Amino acid sequence: MIGGFTIQSIDEVDISEKKVFVRVDFNVSFTADNKISDDTRILHALPTITHLLKHGNKLILASHLGRPKGRDKQFSLKAIADHLQTLIPTYEIVLLDDFTLESGKKILGTQTQNQIVLLENIRFYEGEKKNDNEFAKSLASLADVYVNDAFGAIHRAHASTEGIAHYLPSYAGLLVKREVEMMSAVTQNPKHPFVAIIGGAKISTKIGLLHSLMQKADFILVGGGLANTFLKARGINVGKSLVEDEALDVAKSILDAFYKSNCKLLLLDDAVVADMNDSNTQPATYDVDQIPDNKYILDIGIKTMNNWRKVLINAKTIVWNGPVGLFEKEAYKAGTDFIYNEIVKNSVATSIVGGGDTLAAIAGKADNSKITHISTGGGAMLEFIEKGTLPGIEALKHHS
Ligand code: ADP
Ligand code: MG
């Protein structure tokens, strides 16, 4: 059992001297000159890889990278294979161009104990995203055991994340185990007060999340661009701020749902605003009912912070997704830093932080180890909190 799910992880069973197909998340980002800019995702897969190697297993690793349309060299895992080789120098990393060809089958058939096979970008195959049954079977035919450690892709029902699990004994890797345990602590039995902070650019990506969170959380603090849409839906003038006008009706219905729930929505009391078109403008703080017509809301203000602090101080569960301001610019990162500082100061609360931009906002900060869990899956984390489970997790139930 992991987080209440009847799935098993690789450290709970004996998997040794087997051929193991491991779905990892090596979907890293690259710099303009084609260097890996952040290898965090690769590093997160190492505990599972090392654990399986230690037990004498032969590994076949698979991952997607980007969104290729068919076979496209630009999306090759070559640079990742090279990097993995430096991280695991005692094994030979073999990048397998095409496992469906005779040449590929030969490499797999003669794989030695000190080779790790990395399949080329799994999205080069049409059957992957379609979760094609025959393709899933062909993946399963390569191994004796399937392990899913790709939390970042576990919300997708693709052949390598879902389909294959129907044809092999299937287990969670160590990263997936930890993520599922931590996410379940929030969705199944959260300690109260439960406070969620939701920021970011758009409401449209977070509607389901907000509806689901308001059933569980005691407070939801909303900042960022999506707060602007809520403010406008309440009839407040937000000047030239980023607003999703097409989502105003949705915002109104979410506001209605809040009033009917036991969850309190806290929006901004004041905001840091500026004239985005003029880099010489000094940011200024206004109460939210005083925003000038020609200004943009770019961060939460001091009053908002003081109000939110009262709630964050007492929290026993905290979930944070989404920067509450335009944190990429120094002048508008104070609100996002404030959230971070309140979370790391609250030593009692179970805290979970996730999201691509949220992780970028806290990268390299001194107190990251004080956050209970920094999730590796942006979309996966949001969808798990919304739905309470995910396709790739459900699939692991079948054969465990
Ligand atoms: P995550 O990737 O963590 O889920 P999102 O992608 O939802 O976060 O949103 C992050 C983006 O939202 C950042 O680029 C940030 O600059 C932007 N943002 C936050 N607040 C504002 C604001 N007031 N105005 C414009 N953009 C904002
Ligand atoms: Mg983002």
Short mmCIF file of C-alpha atoms in Angstrom, two decimals, residues 119-284:
data_model
loop_
_atom_site.label_atom_id
_atom_site.label_comp_id
_atom_site.label_asym_id
_atom_site.label_seq_id
_atom_site.Cartn_x
_atom_site.Cartn_y
_atom_site.Cartn_z
CA LEU A 119 15.36 3.74 -25.68
CA GLU A 120 15.26 6.71 -28.04
CA ASN A 121 12.52 9.28 -27.34
CA ILE A 122 9.41 7.18 -26.78
CA ARG A 123 7.28 9.81 -28.51
CA PHE A 124 9.05 9.00 -31.77
CA TYR A 125 6.52 6.15 -31.89
CA GLU A 126 2.99 6.96 -32.92
CA GLY A 127 1.56 4.36 -30.55
CA GLU A 128 2.91 6.07 -27.44
CA LYS A 129 0.51 8.99 -27.07
CA LYS A 130 -2.35 6.98 -28.53
CA ASN A 131 -1.75 4.36 -25.83
CA ASP A 132 -1.99 1.88 -28.67
CA ASN A 133 -2.52 -1.62 -27.38
CA GLU A 134 -0.15 -3.33 -29.82
CA PHE A 135 2.55 -0.78 -29.09
CA ALA A 136 2.11 -1.24 -25.34
CA LYS A 137 2.43 -5.00 -25.86
CA SER A 138 5.60 -4.54 -27.90
CA LEU A 139 7.10 -2.49 -25.06
CA ALA A 140 6.06 -5.12 -22.53
CA SER A 141 7.65 -7.87 -24.64
CA LEU A 142 11.06 -6.31 -24.00
CA ALA A 143 11.08 -7.02 -20.26
CA ASP A 144 9.91 -9.19 -17.33
CA VAL A 145 8.92 -6.36 -15.03
CA TYR A 146 7.62 -2.81 -15.47
CA VAL A 147 8.54 0.05 -13.15
CA ASN A 148 7.04 3.52 -13.41
CA ASP A 149 9.20 6.22 -11.85
CA ALA A 150 8.09 9.05 -14.15
CA PHE A 151 5.90 11.06 -11.80
CA GLY A 152 6.04 14.03 -14.16
CA ALA A 153 4.28 11.96 -16.84
CA ILE A 154 2.06 9.80 -14.66
CA HIS A 155 -1.05 11.89 -15.39
CA ARG A 156 -0.82 10.79 -19.02
CA ALA A 157 -2.41 7.54 -20.14
CA HIS A 158 0.26 6.73 -22.72
CA ALA A 159 1.67 3.34 -23.73
CA SER A 160 4.83 3.66 -21.63
CA THR A 161 3.04 5.16 -18.62
CA GLU A 162 -0.21 3.20 -18.62
CA GLY A 163 -0.73 0.62 -21.37
CA ILE A 164 2.38 -1.44 -20.68
CA ALA A 165 1.34 -1.98 -17.05
CA HIS A 166 -1.50 -4.22 -18.22
CA TYR A 167 0.97 -6.76 -19.59
CA LEU A 168 3.69 -7.02 -16.92
CA PRO A 169 4.06 -7.24 -13.16
CA SER A 170 4.14 -3.51 -12.41
CA TYR A 171 5.62 -1.47 -9.60
CA ALA A 172 6.16 2.10 -8.53
CA GLY A 173 9.71 3.44 -8.52
CA LEU A 174 11.06 5.25 -5.48
CA LEU A 175 10.29 8.73 -6.78
CA VAL A 176 6.72 7.82 -7.66
CA LYS A 177 6.36 6.18 -4.24
CA ARG A 178 7.42 9.34 -2.41
CA GLU A 179 5.29 11.62 -4.59
CA VAL A 180 2.18 9.47 -4.16
CA GLU A 181 2.71 9.24 -0.40
CA MET A 182 3.10 13.01 -0.09
CA MET A 183 0.21 13.90 -2.39
CA SER A 184 -2.07 11.45 -0.60
CA ALA A 185 -1.26 13.10 2.72
CA VAL A 186 -2.93 16.18 1.27
CA THR A 187 -5.84 14.61 -0.59
CA GLN A 188 -6.85 11.87 1.86
CA ASN A 189 -6.41 13.05 5.40
CA PRO A 190 -5.00 16.55 5.56
CA LYS A 191 -4.32 18.08 8.94
CA HIS A 192 -6.25 21.29 9.53
CA PRO A 193 -6.02 24.19 9.14
CA PHE A 194 -5.27 23.35 5.51
CA VAL A 195 -4.16 26.37 3.50
CA ALA A 196 -3.57 26.41 -0.25
CA ILE A 197 -1.84 29.22 -2.09
CA ILE A 198 -2.65 29.31 -5.77
CA GLY A 199 -0.95 31.79 -8.05
CA GLY A 200 0.21 31.83 -11.64
CA ALA A 201 -0.97 33.41 -14.80
CA LYS A 202 -4.32 31.88 -15.71
CA ILE A 203 -7.49 30.59 -14.07
CA SER A 204 -8.27 28.33 -16.99
CA THR A 205 -5.45 25.92 -16.08
CA LYS A 206 -6.54 25.74 -12.44
CA ILE A 207 -10.36 25.53 -12.43
CA GLY A 208 -10.57 21.85 -11.47
CA LEU A 209 -7.88 22.32 -8.87
CA LEU A 210 -9.71 25.21 -7.20
CA HIS A 211 -13.03 23.33 -7.12
CA SER A 212 -11.40 20.29 -5.61
CA LEU A 213 -9.29 22.23 -3.10
CA MET A 214 -12.26 24.18 -1.77
CA GLN A 215 -13.79 20.87 -0.62
CA LYS A 216 -10.73 20.09 1.46
CA ALA A 217 -8.91 23.28 2.39
CA ASP A 218 -9.90 25.81 5.05
CA PHE A 219 -8.35 28.75 3.22
CA ILE A 220 -7.27 29.38 -0.34
CA LEU A 221 -5.06 32.38 -0.93
CA VAL A 222 -5.17 33.44 -4.55
CA GLY A 223 -2.59 35.73 -6.12
CA GLY A 224 -0.95 36.20 -9.50
CA GLY A 225 -2.72 36.81 -12.77
CA LEU A 226 -5.64 34.61 -11.80
CA ALA A 227 -6.41 36.82 -8.81
CA ASN A 228 -6.91 39.68 -11.27
CA THR A 229 -9.62 37.74 -13.05
CA PHE A 230 -11.37 37.03 -9.74
CA LEU A 231 -11.12 40.70 -8.74
CA LYS A 232 -12.59 41.80 -12.05
CA ALA A 233 -15.36 39.19 -11.70
CA ARG A 234 -16.18 40.86 -8.38
CA GLY A 235 -16.51 44.17 -10.16
CA ILE A 236 -13.18 45.62 -9.08
CA ASN A 237 -11.24 47.78 -11.53
CA VAL A 238 -7.89 46.10 -12.20
CA GLY A 239 -6.60 48.67 -14.67
CA LYS A 240 -4.57 47.12 -17.45
CA SER A 241 -3.66 43.99 -15.46
CA LEU A 242 -3.44 40.57 -17.04
CA VAL A 243 -7.05 39.31 -17.04
CA GLU A 244 -8.66 36.35 -18.76
CA ASP A 245 -11.83 38.02 -19.93
CA GLU A 246 -13.09 34.79 -21.49
CA ALA A 247 -12.86 33.18 -18.02
CA LEU A 248 -14.89 35.82 -16.15
CA ASP A 249 -18.01 33.62 -16.07
CA VAL A 250 -15.99 30.69 -14.80
CA ALA A 251 -14.44 32.96 -12.18
CA LYS A 252 -17.93 34.04 -11.07
CA SER A 253 -19.07 30.46 -10.71
CA ILE A 254 -15.96 29.59 -8.70
CA LEU A 255 -16.68 32.58 -6.44
CA ASP A 256 -20.25 31.29 -5.97
CA ALA A 257 -18.94 27.82 -5.12
CA PHE A 258 -16.63 29.38 -2.54
CA TYR A 259 -19.52 31.15 -0.81
CA LYS A 260 -21.36 27.84 -0.56
CA SER A 261 -18.34 25.94 0.74
CA ASN A 262 -16.66 26.01 4.13
CA CYS A 263 -13.48 27.24 2.50
CA LYS A 264 -12.49 30.88 2.73
CA LEU A 265 -11.06 32.59 -0.34
CA LEU A 266 -8.55 35.34 0.36
CA LEU A 267 -7.76 37.63 -2.55
CA LEU A 268 -5.59 40.76 -2.53
CA ASP A 269 -6.15 43.67 -0.16
CA ASP A 270 -3.54 45.73 -1.89
CA ALA A 271 -1.29 45.32 -4.88
CA VAL A 272 2.03 46.44 -6.24
CA VAL A 273 1.33 48.09 -9.56
CA ALA A 274 3.39 49.65 -12.32
CA ASP A 275 3.21 50.87 -15.86
CA MET A 276 4.68 47.90 -17.70
CA ASN A 277 5.40 49.94 -20.79
CA ASP A 278 7.73 52.26 -18.95
CA SER A 279 10.75 50.70 -17.26
CA ASN A 280 11.38 53.99 -15.44
CA THR A 281 8.13 53.84 -13.48
CA GLN A 282 8.61 53.10 -9.84
CA PRO A 283 6.36 50.37 -8.54
CA ALA A 284 3.74 51.71 -6.14
#
